[in-house]
Coordinates of N, CA and C in Angstrom, one line a residue:
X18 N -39.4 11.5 27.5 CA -38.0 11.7 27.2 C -37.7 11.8 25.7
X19 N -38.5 10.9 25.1 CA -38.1 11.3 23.7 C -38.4 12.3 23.0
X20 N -39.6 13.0 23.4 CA -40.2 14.1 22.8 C -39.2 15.1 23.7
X21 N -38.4 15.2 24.5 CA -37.5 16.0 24.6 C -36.7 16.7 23.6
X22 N -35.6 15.3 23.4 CA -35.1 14.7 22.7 C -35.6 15.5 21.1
X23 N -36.0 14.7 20.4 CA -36.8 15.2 19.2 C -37.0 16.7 18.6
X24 N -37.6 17.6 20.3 CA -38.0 19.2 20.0 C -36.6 19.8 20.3
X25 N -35.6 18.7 21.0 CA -34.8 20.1 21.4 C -33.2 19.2 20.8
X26 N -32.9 20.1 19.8 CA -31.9 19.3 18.5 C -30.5 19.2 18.7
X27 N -30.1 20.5 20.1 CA -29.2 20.2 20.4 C -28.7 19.0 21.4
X28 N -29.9 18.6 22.3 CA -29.5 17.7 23.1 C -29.3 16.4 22.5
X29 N -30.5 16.6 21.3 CA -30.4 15.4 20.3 C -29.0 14.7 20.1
X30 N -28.4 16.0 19.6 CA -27.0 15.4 19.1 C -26.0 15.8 20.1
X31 N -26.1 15.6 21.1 CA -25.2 15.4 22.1 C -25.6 14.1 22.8
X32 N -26.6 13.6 23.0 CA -26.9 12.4 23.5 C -26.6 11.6 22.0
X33 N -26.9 11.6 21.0 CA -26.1 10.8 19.6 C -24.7 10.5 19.4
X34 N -24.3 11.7 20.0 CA -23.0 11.8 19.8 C -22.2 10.9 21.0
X35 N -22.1 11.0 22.3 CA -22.2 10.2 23.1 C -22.3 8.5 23.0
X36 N -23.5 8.2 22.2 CA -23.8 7.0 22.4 C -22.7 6.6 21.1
X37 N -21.7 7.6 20.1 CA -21.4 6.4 19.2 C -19.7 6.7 19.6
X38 N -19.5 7.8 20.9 CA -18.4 8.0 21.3 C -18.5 6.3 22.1
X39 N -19.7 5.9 23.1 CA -19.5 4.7 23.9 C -19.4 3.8 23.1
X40 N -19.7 3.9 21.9 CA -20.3 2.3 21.0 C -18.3 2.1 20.4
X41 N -17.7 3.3 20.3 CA -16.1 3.9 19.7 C -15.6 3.2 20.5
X42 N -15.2 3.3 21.9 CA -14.9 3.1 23.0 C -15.4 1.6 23.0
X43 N -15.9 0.6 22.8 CA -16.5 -0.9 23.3 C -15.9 -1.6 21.4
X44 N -15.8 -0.9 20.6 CA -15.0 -1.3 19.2 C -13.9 -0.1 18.8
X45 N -13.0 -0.5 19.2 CA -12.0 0.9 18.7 C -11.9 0.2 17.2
X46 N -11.4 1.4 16.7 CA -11.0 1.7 14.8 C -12.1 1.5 14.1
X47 N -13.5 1.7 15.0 CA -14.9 2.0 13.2 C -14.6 3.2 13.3
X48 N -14.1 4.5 13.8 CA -13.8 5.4 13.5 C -15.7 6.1 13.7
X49 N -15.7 5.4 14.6 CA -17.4 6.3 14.9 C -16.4 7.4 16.0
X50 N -15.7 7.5 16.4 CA -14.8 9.1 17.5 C -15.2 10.2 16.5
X51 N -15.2 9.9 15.1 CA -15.1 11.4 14.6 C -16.5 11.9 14.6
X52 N -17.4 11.4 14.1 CA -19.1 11.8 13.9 C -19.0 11.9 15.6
X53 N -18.7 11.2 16.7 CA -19.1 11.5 18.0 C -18.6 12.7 18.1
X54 N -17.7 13.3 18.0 CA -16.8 14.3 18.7 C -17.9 15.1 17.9
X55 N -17.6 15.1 16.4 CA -18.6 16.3 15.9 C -20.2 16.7 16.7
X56 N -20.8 15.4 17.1 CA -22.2 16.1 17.3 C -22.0 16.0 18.7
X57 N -21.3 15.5 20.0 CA -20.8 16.1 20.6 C -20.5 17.5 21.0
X58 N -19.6 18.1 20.0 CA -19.6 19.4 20.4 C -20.4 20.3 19.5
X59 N -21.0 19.6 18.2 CA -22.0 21.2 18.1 C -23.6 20.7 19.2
X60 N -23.5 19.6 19.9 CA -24.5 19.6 20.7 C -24.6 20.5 22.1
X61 N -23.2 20.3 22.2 CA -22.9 21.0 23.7 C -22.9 22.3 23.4
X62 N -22.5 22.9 22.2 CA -22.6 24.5 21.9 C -23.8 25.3 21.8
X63 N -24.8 24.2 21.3 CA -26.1 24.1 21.1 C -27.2 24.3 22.4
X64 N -26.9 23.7 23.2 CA -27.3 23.8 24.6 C -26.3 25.1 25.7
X65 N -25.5 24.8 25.2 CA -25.1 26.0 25.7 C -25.5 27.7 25.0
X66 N -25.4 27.4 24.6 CA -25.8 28.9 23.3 C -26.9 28.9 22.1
X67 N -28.2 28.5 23.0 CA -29.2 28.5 22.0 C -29.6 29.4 21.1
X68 N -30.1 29.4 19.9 CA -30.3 30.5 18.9 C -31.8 29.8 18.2
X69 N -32.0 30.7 17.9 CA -33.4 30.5 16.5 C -33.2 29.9 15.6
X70 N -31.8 30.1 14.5 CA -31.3 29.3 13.7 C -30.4 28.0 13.9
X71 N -31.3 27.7 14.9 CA -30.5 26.7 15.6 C -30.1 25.7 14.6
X72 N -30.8 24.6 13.7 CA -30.4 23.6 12.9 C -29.5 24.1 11.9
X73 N -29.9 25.1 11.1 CA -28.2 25.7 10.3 C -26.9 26.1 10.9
X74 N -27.1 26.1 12.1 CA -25.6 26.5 13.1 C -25.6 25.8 13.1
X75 N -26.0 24.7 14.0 CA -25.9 23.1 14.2 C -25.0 22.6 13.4
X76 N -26.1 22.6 12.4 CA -25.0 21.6 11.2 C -23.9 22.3 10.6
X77 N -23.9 23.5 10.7 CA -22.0 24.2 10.6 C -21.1 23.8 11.4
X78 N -21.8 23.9 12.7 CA -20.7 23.4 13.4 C -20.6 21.8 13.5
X79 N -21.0 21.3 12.8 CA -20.9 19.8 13.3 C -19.8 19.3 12.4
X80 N -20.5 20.3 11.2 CA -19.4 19.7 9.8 C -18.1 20.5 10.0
X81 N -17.7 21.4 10.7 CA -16.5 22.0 10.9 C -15.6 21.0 11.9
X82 N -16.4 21.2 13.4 CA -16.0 20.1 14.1 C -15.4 18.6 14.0
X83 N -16.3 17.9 12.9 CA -16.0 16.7 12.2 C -14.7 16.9 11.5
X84 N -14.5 17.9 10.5 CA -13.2 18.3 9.9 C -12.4 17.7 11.0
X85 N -12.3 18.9 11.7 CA -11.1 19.0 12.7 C -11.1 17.6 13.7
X86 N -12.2 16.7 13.7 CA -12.3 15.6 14.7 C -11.3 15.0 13.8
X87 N -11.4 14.9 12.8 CA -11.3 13.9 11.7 C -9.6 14.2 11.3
X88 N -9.2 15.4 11.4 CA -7.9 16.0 11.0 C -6.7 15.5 12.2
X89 N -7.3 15.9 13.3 CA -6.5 15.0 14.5 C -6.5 14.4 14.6
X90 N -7.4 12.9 14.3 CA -7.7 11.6 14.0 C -6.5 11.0 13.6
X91 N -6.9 11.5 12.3 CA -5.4 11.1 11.8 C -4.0 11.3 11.4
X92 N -4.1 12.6 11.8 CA -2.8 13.0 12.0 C -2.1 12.1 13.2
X93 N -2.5 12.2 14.5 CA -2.0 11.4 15.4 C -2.0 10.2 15.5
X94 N -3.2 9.4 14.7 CA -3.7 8.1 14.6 C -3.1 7.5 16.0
X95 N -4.4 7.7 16.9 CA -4.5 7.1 17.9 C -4.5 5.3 18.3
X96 N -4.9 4.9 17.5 CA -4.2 3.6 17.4 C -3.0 3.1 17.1
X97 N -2.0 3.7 16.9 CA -0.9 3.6 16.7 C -0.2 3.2 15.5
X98 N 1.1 4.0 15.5 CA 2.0 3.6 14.4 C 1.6 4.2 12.9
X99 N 0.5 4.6 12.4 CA 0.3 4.7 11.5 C -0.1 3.5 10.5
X100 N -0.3 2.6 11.3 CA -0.6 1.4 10.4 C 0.8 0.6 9.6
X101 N 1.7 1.1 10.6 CA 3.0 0.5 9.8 C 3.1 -1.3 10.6
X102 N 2.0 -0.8 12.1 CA 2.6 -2.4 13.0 C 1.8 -3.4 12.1
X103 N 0.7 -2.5 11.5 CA -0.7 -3.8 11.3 C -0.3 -4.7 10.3
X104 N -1.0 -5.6 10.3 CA -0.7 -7.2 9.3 C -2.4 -6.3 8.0
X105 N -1.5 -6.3 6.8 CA -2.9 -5.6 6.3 C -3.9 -7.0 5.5
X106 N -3.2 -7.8 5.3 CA -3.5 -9.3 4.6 C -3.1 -10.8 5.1
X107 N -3.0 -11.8 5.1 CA -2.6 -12.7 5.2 C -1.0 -12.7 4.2
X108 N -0.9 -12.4 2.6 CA 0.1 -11.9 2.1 C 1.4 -11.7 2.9
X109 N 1.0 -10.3 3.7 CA 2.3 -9.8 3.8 C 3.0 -10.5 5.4
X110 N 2.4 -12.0 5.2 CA 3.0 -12.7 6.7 C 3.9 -13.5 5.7
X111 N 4.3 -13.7 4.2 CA 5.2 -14.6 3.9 C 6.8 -13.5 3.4
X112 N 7.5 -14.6 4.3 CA 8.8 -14.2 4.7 C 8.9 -13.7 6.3
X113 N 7.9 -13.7 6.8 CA 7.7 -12.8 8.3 C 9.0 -13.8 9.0
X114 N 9.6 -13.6 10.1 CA 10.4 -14.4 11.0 C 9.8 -14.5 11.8
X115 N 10.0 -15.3 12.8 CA 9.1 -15.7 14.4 C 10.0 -17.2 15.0
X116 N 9.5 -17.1 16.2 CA 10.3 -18.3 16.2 C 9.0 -19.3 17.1
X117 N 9.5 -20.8 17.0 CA 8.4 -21.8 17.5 C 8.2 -21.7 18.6
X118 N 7.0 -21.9 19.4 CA 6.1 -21.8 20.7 C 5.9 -23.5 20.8
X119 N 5.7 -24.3 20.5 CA 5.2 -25.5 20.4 C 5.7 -26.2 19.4
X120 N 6.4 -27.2 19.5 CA 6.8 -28.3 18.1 C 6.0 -27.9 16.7
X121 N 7.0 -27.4 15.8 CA 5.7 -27.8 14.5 C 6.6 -28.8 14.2
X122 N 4.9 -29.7 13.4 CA 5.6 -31.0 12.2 C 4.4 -30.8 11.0
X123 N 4.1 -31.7 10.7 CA 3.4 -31.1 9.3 C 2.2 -31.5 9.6
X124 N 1.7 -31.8 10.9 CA 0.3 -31.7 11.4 C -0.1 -30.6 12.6
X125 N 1.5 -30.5 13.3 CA 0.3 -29.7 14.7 C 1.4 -28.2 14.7
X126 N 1.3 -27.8 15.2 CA 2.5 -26.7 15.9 C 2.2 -25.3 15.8
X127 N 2.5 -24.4 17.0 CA 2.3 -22.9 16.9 C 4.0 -22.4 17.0
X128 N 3.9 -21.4 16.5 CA 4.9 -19.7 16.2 C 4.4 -18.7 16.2
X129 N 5.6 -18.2 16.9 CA 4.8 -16.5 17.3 C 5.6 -15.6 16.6
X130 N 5.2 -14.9 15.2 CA 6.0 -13.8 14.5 C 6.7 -12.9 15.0
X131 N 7.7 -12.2 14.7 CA 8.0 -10.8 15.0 C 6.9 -9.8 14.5
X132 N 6.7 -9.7 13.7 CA 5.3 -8.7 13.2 C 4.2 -9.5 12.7
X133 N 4.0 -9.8 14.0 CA 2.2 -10.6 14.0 C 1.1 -9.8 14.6
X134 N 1.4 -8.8 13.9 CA -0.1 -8.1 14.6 C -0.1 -7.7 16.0
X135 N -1.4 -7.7 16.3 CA -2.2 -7.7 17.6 C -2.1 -9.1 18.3
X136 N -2.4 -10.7 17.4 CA -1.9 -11.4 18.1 C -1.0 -11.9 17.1
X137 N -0.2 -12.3 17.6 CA 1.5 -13.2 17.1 C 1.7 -14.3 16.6
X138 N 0.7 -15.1 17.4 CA 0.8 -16.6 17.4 C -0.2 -17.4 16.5
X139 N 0.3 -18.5 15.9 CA -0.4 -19.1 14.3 C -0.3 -20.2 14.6
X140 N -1.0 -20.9 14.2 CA -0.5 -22.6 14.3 C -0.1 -22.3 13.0
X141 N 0.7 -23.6 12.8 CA 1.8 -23.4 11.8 C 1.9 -24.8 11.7
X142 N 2.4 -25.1 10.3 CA 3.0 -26.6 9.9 C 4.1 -26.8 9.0
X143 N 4.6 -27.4 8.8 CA 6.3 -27.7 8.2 C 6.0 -28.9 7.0
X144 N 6.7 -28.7 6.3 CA 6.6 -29.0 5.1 C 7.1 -31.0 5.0
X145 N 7.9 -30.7 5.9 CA 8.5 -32.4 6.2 C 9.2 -32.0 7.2
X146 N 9.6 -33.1 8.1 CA 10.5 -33.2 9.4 C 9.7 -32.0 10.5
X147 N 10.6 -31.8 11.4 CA 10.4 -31.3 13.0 C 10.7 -30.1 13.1
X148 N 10.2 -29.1 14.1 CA 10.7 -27.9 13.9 C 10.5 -28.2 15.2
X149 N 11.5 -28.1 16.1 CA 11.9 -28.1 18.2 C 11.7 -26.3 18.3
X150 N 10.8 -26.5 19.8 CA 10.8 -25.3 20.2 C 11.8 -24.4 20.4
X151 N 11.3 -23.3 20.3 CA 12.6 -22.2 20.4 C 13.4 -21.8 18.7
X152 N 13.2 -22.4 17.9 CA 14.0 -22.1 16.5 C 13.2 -21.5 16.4
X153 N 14.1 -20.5 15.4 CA 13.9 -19.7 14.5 C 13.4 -20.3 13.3
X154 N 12.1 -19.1 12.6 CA 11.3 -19.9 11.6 C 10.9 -18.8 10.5
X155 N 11.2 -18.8 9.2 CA 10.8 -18.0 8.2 C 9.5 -18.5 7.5
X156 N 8.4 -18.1 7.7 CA 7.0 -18.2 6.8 C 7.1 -18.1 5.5
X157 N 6.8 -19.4 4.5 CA 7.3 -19.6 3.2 C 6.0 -20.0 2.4
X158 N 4.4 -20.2 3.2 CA 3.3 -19.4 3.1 C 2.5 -19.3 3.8
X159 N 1.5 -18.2 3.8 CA 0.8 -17.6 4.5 C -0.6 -18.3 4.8
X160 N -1.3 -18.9 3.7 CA -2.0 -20.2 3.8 C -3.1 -19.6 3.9
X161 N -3.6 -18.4 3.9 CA -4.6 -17.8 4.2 C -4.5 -16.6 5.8
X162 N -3.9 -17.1 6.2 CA -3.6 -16.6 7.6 C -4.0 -17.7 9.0
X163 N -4.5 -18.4 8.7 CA -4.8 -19.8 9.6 C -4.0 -20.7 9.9
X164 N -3.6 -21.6 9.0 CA -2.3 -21.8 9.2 C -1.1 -22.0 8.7
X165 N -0.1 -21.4 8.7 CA 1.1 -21.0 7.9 C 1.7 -22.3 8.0
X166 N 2.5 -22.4 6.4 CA 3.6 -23.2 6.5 C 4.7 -22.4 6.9
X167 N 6.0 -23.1 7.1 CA 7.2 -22.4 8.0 C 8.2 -23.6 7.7
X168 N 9.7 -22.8 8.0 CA 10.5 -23.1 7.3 C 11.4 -22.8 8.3
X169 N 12.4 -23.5 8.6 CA 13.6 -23.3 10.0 C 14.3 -22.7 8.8
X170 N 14.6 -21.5 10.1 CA 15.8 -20.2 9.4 C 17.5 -21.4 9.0
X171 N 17.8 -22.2 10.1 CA 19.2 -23.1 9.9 C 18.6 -23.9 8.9
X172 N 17.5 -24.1 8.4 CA 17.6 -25.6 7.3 C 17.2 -25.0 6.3
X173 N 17.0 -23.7 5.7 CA 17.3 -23.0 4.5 C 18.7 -23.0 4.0
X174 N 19.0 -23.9 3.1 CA 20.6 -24.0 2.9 C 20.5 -22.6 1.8
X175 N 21.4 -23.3 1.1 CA 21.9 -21.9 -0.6 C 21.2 -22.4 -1.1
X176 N 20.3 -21.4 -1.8 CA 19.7 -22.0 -3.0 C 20.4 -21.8 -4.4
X177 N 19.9 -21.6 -5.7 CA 20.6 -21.7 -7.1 C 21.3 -19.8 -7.2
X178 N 20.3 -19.0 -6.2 CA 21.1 -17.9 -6.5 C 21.6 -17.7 -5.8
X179 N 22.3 -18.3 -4.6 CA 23.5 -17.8 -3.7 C 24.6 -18.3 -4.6
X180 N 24.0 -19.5 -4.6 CA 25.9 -20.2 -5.4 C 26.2 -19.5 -6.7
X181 N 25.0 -18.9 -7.7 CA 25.4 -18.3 -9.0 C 26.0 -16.8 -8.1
X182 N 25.6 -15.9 -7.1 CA 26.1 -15.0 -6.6 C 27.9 -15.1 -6.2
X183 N 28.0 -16.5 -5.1 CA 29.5 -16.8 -4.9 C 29.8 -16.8 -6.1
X184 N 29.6 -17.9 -7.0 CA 30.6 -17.7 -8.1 C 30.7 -16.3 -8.9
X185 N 29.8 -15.9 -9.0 CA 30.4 -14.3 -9.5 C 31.3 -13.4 -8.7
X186 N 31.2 -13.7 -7.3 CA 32.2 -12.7 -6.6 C 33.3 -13.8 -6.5
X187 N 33.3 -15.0 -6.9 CA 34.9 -15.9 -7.1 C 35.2 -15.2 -8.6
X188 N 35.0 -15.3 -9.3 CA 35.0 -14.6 -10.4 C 35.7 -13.4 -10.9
X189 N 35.1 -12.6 -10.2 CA 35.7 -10.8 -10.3 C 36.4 -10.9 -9.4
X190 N 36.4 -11.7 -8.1 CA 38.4 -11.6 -7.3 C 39.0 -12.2 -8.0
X191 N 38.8 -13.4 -8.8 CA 40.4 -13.8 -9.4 C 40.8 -12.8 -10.7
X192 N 39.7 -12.1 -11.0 CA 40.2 -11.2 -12.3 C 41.0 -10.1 -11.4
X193 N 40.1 -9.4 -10.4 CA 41.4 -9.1 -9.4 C 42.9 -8.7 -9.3
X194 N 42.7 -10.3 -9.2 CA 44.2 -10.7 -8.5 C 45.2 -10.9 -9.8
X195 N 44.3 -11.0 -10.9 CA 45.1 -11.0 -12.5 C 45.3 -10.1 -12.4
X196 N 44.8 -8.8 -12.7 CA 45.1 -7.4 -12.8 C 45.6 -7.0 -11.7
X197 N 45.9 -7.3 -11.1 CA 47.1 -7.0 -9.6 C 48.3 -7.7 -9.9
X198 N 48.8 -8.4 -10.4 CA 49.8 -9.4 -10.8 C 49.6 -10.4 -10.0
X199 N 48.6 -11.2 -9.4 CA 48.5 -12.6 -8.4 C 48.9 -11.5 -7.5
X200 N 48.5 -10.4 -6.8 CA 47.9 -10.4 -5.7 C 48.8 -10.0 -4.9
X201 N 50.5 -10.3 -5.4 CA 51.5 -9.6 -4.0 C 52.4 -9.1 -6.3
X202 N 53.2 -7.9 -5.4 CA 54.0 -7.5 -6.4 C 55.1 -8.0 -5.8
X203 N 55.4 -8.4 -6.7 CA 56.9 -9.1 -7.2 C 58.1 -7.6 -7.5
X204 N 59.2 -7.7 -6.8 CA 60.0 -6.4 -7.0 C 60.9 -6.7 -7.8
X205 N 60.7 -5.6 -8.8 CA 62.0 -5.5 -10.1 C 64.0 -5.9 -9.6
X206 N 64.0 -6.9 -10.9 CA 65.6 -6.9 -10.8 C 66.3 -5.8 -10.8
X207 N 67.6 -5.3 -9.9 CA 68.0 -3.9 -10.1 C 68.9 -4.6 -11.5
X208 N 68.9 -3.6 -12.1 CA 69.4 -3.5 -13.6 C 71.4 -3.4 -13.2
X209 N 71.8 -4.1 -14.0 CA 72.9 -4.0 -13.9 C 73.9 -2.6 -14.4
X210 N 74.4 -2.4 -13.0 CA 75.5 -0.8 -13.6 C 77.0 -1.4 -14.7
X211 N 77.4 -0.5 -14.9 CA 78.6 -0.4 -16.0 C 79.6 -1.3 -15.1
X212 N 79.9 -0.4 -14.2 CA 80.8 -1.4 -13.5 C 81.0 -2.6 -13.0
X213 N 80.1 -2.9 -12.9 CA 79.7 -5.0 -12.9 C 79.8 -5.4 -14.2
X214 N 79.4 -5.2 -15.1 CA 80.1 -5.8 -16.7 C 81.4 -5.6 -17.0
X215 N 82.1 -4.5 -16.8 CA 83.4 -4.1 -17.0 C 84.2 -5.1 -15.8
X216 N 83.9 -5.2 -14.9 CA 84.5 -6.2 -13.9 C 84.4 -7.6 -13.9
X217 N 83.3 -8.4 -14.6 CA 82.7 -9.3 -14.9 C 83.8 -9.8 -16.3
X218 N 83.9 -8.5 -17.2 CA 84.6 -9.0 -18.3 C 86.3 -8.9 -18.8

């Protein structure tokens, strides 16, 4: 079988190609699909359409094939989304929202993110007090990705720049309402006619 194999180069790389389409298929995203597809089909061309020059066609076609494996690859990115669902670091889980699966306290508890990946769910711990299942919870760090601290979305009060923000929009409405005259116009006295002074006097 192997000396088959060996003398005859197109089957070679159709049985190669094959084995790293199966090995693609048992681990998706090593991106072994593309080298499979390529020797794949310059193997099958190969066996189908033998020639003399066989190993210099071969390898044209394999390296053309691979292009093109490689160009639909990712253009379509068959895993999906373009990589916009995936978690690319531990990092980009702080601020994530999710809400609690299990009590956290500052020893035990899981949450399941809104954009948690492939899987969602983190044990999680809280910085002081209880987090009851079902709240809502903003990740305030990432901890490595193992387990996250978290932070109840209701017991985030105002911090120093909400209140410096209200006071600037209290601020610019009451200047406002100065340059409005306080906010309602006041209607002019009618001016007195001739005839009311002459009668008056």
């Amino acid at each position: 079988m192997v000396e088959s194999l060996v003398g005859n180069v197109p089957l070679l790389l159709l049985v190669v190609g094959l084995v790293l389409m199966v090995l693609e298929a048992i681990s998706p995203g090593a991106h072994l699909i593309v080298i499979g597809i390529a020797l794949v089909g310059a193997g099958l061309i190969g066996v189908l359409f033998p020639s003399p020059l066989s190993p210099i066609i071969l390898a044209g076609l394999t390296l053309l094939i691979g292009l093109a494996a490689a160009y639909v690859y990712n253009e379509f990115d068959f895993y999906g989304g373009k990589g916009t669902a995936r978690t690319t670091d531990s990092d980009s889980l702080s601020g994530v929202t999710g809400y609690v699966t299990e009590t956290v306290t500052t020893r035990t508890g899981e949450v399941k993110l809104d954009e948690g990946g492939f899987a969602p769910y983190y044990s999680a711990r809280t910085t002081d007090g209880t987090i009851e299942e079902g709240e809502e919870v903003i990740v305030i760090d990432p901890g490595g990705g193992n387990v996250l601290t978290v932070e109840s979305v209701n017991a985030i009060g105002e911090d120093e720049i909400d209140r410096a923000l209200a006071r600037d929009e209290a601020t610019k409405g009451a200047d406002r309402e100065a340059a409005d005259g306080g906010g309602e116009s006041i209607p002019d006295p009618e001016p007195e006619t001739e005839t009311e002074t002459e009668n008056s006097g």
